[in-house]
PDB file of C-alpha atoms in Angstrom:
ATOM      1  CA  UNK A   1       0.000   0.000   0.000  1.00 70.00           C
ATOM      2  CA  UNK A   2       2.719   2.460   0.945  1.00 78.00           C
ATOM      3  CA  UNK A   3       4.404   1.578  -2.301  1.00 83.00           C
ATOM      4  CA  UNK A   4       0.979   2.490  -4.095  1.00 81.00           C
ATOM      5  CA  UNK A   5       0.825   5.744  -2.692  1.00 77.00           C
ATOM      6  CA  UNK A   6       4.297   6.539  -3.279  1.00 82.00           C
ATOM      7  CA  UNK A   7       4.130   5.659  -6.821  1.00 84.00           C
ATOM      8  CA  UNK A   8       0.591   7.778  -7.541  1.00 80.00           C
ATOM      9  CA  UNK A   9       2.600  10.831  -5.219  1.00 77.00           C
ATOM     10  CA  UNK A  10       5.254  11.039  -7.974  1.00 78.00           C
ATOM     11  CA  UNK A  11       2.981  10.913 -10.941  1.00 79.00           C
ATOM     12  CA  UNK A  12       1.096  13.890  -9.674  1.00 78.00           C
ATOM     13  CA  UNK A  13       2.463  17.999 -10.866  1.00 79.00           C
ATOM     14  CA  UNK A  14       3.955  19.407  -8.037  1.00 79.00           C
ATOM     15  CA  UNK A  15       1.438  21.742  -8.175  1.00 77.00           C
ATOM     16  CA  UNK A  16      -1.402  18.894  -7.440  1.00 78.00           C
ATOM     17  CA  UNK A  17       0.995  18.044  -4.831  1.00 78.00           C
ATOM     18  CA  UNK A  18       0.790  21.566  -3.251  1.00 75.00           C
ATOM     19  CA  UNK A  19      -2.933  21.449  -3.570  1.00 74.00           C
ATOM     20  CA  UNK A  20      -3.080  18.130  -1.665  1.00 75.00           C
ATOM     21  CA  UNK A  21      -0.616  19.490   1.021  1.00 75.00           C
ATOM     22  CA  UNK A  22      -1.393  20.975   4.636  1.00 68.00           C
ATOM     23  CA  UNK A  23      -3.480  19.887   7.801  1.00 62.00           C
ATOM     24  CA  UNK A  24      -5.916  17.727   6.506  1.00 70.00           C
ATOM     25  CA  UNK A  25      -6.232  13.699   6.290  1.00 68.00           C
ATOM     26  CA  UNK A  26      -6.046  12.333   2.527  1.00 72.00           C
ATOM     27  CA  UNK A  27      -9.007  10.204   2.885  1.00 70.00           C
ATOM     28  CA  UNK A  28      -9.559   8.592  -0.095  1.00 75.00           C
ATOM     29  CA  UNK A  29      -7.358   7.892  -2.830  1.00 78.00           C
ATOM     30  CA  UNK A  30      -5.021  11.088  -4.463  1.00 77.00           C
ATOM     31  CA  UNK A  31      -7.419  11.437  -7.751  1.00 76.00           C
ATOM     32  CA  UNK A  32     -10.501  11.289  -5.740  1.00 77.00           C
ATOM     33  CA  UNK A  33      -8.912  13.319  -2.800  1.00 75.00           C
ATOM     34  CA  UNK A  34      -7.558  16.058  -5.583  1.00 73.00           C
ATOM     35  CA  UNK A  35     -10.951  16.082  -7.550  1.00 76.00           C
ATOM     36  CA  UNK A  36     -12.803  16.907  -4.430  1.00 75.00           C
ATOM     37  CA  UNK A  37     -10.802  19.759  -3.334  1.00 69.00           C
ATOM     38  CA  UNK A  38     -10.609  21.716  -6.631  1.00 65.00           C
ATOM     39  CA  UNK A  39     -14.467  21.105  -6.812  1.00 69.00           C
ATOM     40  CA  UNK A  40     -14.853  22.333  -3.565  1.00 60.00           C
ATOM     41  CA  UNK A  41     -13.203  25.422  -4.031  1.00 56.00           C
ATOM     42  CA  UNK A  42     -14.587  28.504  -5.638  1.00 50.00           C
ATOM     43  CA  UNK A  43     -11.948  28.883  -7.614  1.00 50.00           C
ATOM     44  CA  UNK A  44     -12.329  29.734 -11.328  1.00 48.00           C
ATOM     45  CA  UNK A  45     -10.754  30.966 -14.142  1.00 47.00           C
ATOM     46  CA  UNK A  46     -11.339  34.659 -15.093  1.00 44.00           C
ATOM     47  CA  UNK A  47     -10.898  36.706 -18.578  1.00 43.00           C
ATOM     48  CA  UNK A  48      -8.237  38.815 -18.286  1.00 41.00           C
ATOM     49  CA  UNK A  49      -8.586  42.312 -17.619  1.00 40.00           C
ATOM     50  CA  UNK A  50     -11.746  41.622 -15.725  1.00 43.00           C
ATOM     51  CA  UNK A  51     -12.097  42.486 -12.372  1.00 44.00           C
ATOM     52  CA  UNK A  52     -13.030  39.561  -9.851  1.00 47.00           C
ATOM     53  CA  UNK A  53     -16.033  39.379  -8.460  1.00 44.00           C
ATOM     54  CA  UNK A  54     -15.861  40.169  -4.825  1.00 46.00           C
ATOM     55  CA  UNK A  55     -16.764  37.629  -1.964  1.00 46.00           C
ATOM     56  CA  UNK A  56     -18.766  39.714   0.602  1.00 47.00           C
ATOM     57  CA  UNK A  57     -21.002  42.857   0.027  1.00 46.00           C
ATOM     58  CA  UNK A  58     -19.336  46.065   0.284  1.00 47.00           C
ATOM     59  CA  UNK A  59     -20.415  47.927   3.712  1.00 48.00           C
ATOM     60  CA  UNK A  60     -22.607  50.899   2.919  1.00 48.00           C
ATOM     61  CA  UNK A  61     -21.162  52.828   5.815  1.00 49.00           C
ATOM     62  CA  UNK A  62     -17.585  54.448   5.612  1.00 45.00           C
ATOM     63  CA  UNK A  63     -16.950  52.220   2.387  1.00 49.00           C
ATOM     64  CA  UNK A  64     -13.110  53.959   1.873  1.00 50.00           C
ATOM     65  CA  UNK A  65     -12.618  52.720   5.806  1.00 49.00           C
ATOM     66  CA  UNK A  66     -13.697  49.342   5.438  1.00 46.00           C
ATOM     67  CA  UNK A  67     -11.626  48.810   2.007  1.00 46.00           C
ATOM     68  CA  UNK A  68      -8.636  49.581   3.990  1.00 53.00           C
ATOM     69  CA  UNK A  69      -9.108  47.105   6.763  1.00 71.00           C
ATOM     70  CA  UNK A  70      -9.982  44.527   4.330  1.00 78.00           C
ATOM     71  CA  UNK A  71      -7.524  41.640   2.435  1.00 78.00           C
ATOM     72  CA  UNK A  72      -7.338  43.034  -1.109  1.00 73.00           C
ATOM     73  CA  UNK A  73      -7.830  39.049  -1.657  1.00 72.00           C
ATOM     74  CA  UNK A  74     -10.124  37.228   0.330  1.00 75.00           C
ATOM     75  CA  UNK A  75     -11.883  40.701   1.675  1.00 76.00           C
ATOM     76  CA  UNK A  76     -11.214  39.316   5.086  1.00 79.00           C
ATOM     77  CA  UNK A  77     -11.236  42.304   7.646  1.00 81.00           C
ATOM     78  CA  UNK A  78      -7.885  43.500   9.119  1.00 79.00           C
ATOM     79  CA  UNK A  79      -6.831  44.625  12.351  1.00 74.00           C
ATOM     80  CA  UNK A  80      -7.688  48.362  12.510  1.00 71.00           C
ATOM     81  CA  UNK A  81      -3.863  49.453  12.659  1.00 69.00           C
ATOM     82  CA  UNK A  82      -3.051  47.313   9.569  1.00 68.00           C
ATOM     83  CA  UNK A  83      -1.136  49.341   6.891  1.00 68.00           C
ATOM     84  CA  UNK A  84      -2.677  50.207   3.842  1.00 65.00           C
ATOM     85  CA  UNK A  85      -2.195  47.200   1.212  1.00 66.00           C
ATOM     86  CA  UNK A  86      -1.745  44.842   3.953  1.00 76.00           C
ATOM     87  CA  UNK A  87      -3.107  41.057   3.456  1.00 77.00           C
ATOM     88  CA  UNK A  88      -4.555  38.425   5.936  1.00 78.00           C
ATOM     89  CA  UNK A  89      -1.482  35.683   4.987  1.00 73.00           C
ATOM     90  CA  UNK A  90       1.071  34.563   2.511  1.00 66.00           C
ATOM     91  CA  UNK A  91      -1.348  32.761   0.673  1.00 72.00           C
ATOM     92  CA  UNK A  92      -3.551  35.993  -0.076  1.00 75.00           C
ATOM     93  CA  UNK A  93      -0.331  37.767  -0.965  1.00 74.00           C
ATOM     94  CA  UNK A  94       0.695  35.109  -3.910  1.00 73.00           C
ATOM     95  CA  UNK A  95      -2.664  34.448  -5.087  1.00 73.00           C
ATOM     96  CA  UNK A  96      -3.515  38.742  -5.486  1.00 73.00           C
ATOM     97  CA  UNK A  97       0.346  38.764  -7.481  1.00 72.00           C
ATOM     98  CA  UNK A  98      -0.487  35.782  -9.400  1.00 70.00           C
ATOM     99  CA  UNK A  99      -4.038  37.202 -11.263  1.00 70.00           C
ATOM    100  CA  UNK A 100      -2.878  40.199 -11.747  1.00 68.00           C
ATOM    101  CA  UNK A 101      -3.471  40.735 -15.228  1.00 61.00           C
ATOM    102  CA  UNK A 102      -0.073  41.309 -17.370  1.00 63.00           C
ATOM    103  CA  UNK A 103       2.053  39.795 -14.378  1.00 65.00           C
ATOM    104  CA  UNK A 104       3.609  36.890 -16.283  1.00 73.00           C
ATOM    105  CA  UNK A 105       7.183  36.957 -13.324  1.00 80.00           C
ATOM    106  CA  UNK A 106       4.530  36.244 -10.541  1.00 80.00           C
ATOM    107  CA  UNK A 107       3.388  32.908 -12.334  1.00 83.00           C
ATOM    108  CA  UNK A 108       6.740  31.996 -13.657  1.00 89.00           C
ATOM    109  CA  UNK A 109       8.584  32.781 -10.503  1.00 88.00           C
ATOM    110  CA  UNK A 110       5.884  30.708  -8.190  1.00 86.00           C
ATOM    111  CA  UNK A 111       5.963  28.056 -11.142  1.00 90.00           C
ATOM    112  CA  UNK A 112       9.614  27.449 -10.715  1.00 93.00           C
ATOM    113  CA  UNK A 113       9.675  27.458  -7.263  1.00 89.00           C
ATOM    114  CA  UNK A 114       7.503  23.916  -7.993  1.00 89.00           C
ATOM    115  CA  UNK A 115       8.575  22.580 -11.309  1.00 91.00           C
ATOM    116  CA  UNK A 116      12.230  24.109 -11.391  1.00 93.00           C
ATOM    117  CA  UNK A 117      12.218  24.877 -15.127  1.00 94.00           C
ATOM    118  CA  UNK A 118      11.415  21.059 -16.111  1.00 95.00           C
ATOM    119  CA  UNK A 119       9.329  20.569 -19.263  1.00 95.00           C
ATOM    120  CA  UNK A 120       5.848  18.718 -18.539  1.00 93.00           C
ATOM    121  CA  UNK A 121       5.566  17.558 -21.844  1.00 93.00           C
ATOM    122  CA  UNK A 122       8.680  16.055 -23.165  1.00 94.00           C
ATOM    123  CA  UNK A 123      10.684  16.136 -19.806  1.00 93.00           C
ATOM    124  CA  UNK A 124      13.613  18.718 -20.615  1.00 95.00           C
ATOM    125  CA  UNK A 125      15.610  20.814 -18.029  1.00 96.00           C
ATOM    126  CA  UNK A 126      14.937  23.752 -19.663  1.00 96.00           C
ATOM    127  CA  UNK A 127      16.216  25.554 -16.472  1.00 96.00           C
ATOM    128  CA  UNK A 128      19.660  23.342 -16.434  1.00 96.00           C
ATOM    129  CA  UNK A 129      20.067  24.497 -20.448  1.00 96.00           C
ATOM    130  CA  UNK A 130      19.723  28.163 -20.186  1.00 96.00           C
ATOM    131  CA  UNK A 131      22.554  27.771 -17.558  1.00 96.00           C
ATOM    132  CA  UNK A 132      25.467  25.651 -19.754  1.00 96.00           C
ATOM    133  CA  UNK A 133      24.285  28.252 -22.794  1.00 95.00           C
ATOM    134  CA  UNK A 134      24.380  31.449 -20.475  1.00 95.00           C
ATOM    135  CA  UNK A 135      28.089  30.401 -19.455  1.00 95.00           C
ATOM    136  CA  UNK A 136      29.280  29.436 -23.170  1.00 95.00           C
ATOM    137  CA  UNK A 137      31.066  32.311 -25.568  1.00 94.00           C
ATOM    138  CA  UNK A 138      28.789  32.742 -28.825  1.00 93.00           C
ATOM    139  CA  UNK A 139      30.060  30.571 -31.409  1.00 92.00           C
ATOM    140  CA  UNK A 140      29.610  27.622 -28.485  1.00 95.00           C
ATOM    141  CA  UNK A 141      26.165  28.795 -27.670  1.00 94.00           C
ATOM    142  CA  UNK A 142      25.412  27.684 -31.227  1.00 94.00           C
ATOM    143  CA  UNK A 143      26.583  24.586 -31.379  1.00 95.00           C
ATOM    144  CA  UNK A 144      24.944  23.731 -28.102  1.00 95.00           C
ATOM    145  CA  UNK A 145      21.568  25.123 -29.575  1.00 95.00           C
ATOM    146  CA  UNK A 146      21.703  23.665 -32.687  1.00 94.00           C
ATOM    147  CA  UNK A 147      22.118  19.770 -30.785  1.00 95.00           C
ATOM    148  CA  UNK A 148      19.386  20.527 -28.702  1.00 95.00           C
ATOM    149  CA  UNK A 149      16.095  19.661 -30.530  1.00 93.00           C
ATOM    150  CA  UNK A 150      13.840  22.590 -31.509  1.00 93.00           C
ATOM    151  CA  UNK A 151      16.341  24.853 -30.340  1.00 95.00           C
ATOM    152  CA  UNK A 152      18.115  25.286 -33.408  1.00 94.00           C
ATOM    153  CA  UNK A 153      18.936  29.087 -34.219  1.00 92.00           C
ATOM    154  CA  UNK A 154      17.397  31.003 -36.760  1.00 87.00           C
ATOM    155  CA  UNK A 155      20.417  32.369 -38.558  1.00 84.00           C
ATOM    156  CA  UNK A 156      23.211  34.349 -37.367  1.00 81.00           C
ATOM    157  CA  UNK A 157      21.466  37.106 -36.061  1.00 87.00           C
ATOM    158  CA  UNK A 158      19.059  35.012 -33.388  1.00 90.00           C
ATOM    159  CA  UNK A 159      19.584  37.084 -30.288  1.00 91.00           C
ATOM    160  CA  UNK A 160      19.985  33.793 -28.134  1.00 92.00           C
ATOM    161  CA  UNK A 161      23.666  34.015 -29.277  1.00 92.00           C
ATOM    162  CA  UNK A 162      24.419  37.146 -27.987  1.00 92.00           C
ATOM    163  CA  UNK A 163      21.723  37.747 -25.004  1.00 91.00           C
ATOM    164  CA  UNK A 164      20.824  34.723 -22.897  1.00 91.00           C
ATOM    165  CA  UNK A 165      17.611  34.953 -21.263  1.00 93.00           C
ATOM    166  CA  UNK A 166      15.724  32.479 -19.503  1.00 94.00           C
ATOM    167  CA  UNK A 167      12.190  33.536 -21.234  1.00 93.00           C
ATOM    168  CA  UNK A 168      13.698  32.036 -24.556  1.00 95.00           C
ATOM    169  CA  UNK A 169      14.035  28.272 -22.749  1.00 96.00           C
ATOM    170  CA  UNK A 170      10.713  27.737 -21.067  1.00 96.00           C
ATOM    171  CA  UNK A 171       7.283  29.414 -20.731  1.00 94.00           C
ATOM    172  CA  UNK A 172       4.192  29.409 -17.920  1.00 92.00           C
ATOM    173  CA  UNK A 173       1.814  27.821 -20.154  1.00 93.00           C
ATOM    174  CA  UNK A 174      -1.783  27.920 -19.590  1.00 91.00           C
ATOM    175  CA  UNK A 175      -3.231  24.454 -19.265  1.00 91.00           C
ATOM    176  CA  UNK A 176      -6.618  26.603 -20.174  1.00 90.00           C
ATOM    177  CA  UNK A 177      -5.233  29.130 -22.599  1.00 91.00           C
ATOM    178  CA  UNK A 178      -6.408  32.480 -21.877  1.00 85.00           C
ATOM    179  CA  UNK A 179      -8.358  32.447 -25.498  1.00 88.00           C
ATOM    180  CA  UNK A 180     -10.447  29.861 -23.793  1.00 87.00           C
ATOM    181  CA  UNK A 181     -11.161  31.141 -20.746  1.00 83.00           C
ATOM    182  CA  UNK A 182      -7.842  30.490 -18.743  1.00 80.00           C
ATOM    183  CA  UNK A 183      -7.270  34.224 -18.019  1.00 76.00           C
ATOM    184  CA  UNK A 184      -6.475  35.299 -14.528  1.00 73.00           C
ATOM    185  CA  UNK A 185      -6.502  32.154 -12.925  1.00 77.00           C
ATOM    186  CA  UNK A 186      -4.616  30.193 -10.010  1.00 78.00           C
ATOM    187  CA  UNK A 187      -1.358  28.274 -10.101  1.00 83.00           C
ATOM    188  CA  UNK A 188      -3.070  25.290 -10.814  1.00 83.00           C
ATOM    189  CA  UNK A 189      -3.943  26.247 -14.525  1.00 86.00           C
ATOM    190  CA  UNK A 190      -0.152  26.804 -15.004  1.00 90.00           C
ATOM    191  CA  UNK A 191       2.633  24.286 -16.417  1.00 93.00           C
ATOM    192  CA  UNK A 192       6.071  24.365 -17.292  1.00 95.00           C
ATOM    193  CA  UNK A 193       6.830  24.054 -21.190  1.00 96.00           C
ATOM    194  CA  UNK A 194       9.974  24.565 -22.693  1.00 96.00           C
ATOM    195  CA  UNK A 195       9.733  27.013 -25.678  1.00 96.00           C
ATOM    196  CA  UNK A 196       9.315  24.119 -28.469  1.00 96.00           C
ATOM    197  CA  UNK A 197       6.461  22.470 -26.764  1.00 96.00           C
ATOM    198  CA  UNK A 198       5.099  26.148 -26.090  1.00 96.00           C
ATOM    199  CA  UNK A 199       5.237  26.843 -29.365  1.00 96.00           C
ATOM    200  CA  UNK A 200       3.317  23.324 -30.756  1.00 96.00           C
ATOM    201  CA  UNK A 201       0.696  24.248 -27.875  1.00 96.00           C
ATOM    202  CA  UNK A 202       0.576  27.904 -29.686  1.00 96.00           C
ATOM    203  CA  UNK A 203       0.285  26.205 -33.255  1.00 96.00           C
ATOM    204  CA  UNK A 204      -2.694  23.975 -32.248  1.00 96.00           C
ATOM    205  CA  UNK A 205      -4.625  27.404 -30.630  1.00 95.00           C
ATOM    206  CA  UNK A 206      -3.955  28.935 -33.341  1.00 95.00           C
ATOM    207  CA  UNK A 207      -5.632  26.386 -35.272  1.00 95.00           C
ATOM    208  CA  UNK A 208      -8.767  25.995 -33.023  1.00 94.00           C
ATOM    209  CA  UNK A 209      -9.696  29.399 -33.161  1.00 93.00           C
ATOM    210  CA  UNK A 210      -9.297  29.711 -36.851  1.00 94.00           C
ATOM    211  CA  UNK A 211     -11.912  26.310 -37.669  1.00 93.00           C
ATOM    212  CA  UNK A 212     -13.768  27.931 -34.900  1.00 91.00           C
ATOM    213  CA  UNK A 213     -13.891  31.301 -36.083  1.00 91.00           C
ATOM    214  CA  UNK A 214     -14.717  29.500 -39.786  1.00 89.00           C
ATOM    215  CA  UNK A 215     -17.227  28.069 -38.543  1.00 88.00           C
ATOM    216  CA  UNK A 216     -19.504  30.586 -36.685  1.00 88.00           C
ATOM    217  CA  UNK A 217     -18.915  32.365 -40.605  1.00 86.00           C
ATOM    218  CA  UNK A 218     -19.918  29.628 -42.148  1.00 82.00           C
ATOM    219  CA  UNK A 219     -23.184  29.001 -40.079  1.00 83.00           C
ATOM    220  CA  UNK A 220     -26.885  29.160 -41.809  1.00 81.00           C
ATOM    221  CA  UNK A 221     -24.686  29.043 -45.169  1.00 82.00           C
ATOM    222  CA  UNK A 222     -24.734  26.403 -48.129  1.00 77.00           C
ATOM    223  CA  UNK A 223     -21.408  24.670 -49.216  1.00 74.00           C
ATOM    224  CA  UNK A 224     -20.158  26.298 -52.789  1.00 74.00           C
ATOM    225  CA  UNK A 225     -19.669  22.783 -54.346  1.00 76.00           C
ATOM    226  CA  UNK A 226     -23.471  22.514 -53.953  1.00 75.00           C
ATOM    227  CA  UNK A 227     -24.280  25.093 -56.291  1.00 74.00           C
ATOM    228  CA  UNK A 228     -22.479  23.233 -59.236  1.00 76.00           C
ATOM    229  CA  UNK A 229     -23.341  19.582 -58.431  1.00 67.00           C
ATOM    230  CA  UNK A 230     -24.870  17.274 -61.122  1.00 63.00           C
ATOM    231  CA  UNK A 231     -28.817  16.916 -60.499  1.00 60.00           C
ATOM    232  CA  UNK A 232     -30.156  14.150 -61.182  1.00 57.00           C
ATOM    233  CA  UNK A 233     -32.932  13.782 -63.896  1.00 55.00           C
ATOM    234  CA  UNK A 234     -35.662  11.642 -62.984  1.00 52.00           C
TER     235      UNK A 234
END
């Protein structure tokens, strides 16, 4: 049994693992205990740029007052002598950085601190690659680049060989893109991708919304082949 459990532990994200973490018995198994949780939770995923709902009704007495006493997150009230800003806990803290809208370092710097630049998908250290390319000279950087699959430069004039940033090696993907809802949403929407499996994930959006869009054009209209098919004569 202990081996069970150990086993379905390490096939879980480490962000399932976080969710799964804390005070409370696991009761039934990790799927079923996970499942439960997240459909417990009020969590959901917003559109970004909109504002979140908020969770209690805003007093109609002194409204500035009580907005200043209050977790910009959870709306919890504060102490009285609480600074401006302030939150209830750590967890309020991440979770108002993380959904603000246009704040892609909060989810990739709370991403690594779980998944530590590994790819989900095919399982490269992303992470452990921008570091050997950072510390080579140019002409090695391109070498190194052109072994590693899907990393092969575009010409002599692809800035990875002369600036070495990390955003070039692995992306916070949305596991719900934000076309589709994903917008403004918790950690647990969020994987690690390194930039060729981004960029498949990007390719097969990009296709879904265009049959999508072709298709709400296309509604309550007849096919053009119709108009020149062969009737037949009875």
């Amino acid at each position: 049994a202990v081996k069970k459990f150990v086993a379905a532990w390490r096939s879980l994200r480490a962000v399932d693992r976080q969710t799964l973490s804390g005070d409370e018995l696991l009761e039934e198994a990790l799927d079923v205990e996970l499942r439960k949780r997240r459909s417990s939770s009020d969590d959901k995923c917003f559109d970004r740029g909109v504002a979140r709902p908020r969770k209690r009704a805003r007093s109609t007495e002194d409204d500035e007052d009580d907005d200043k006493r209050a977790c910009p997150w959870c709306e919890k009230p504060l102490p009285s002598d609480a600074p401006d800003g302030s939150f209830c806990d750590w967890a309020c803290a991440s979770e108002h950085k993380l959904r603000k809208p246009n704040n892609s370092q909060a989810s990739r710097s709370q991403l690594f601190a779980l998944e530590h630049g590994v790819c989900t998908a095919c399982g490269l250290d992303a992470h452990a690659l921008y570091r050997r390319v950072k510390a080579l000279t140019p002409p090695e950087r391109f070498q190194v680049l052109m072994a590693t699959p899907g990393f092969a430069p575009r010409g002599k004039k692809d800035r990875r060989l002369d600036t070495c940033l990390e955003c070039d090696y692995w992306q916070a993907d949305h596991i719900i893109p934000v076309a589709e809802g994903g917008g403004c949403c918790s950690l647990d929407n969020f994987r690690t991708l390194c930039t060729p499996c981004h960029q498949k994930e990007t390719n097969a959006l990009r296709q879904r919304l265009a049959a999508r869009k072709n298709a709400t054009a296309a509604a309550g209209t007849r096919d053009l082949r119709s108009f020149f098919s062969v009737q037949k004569v009875l």
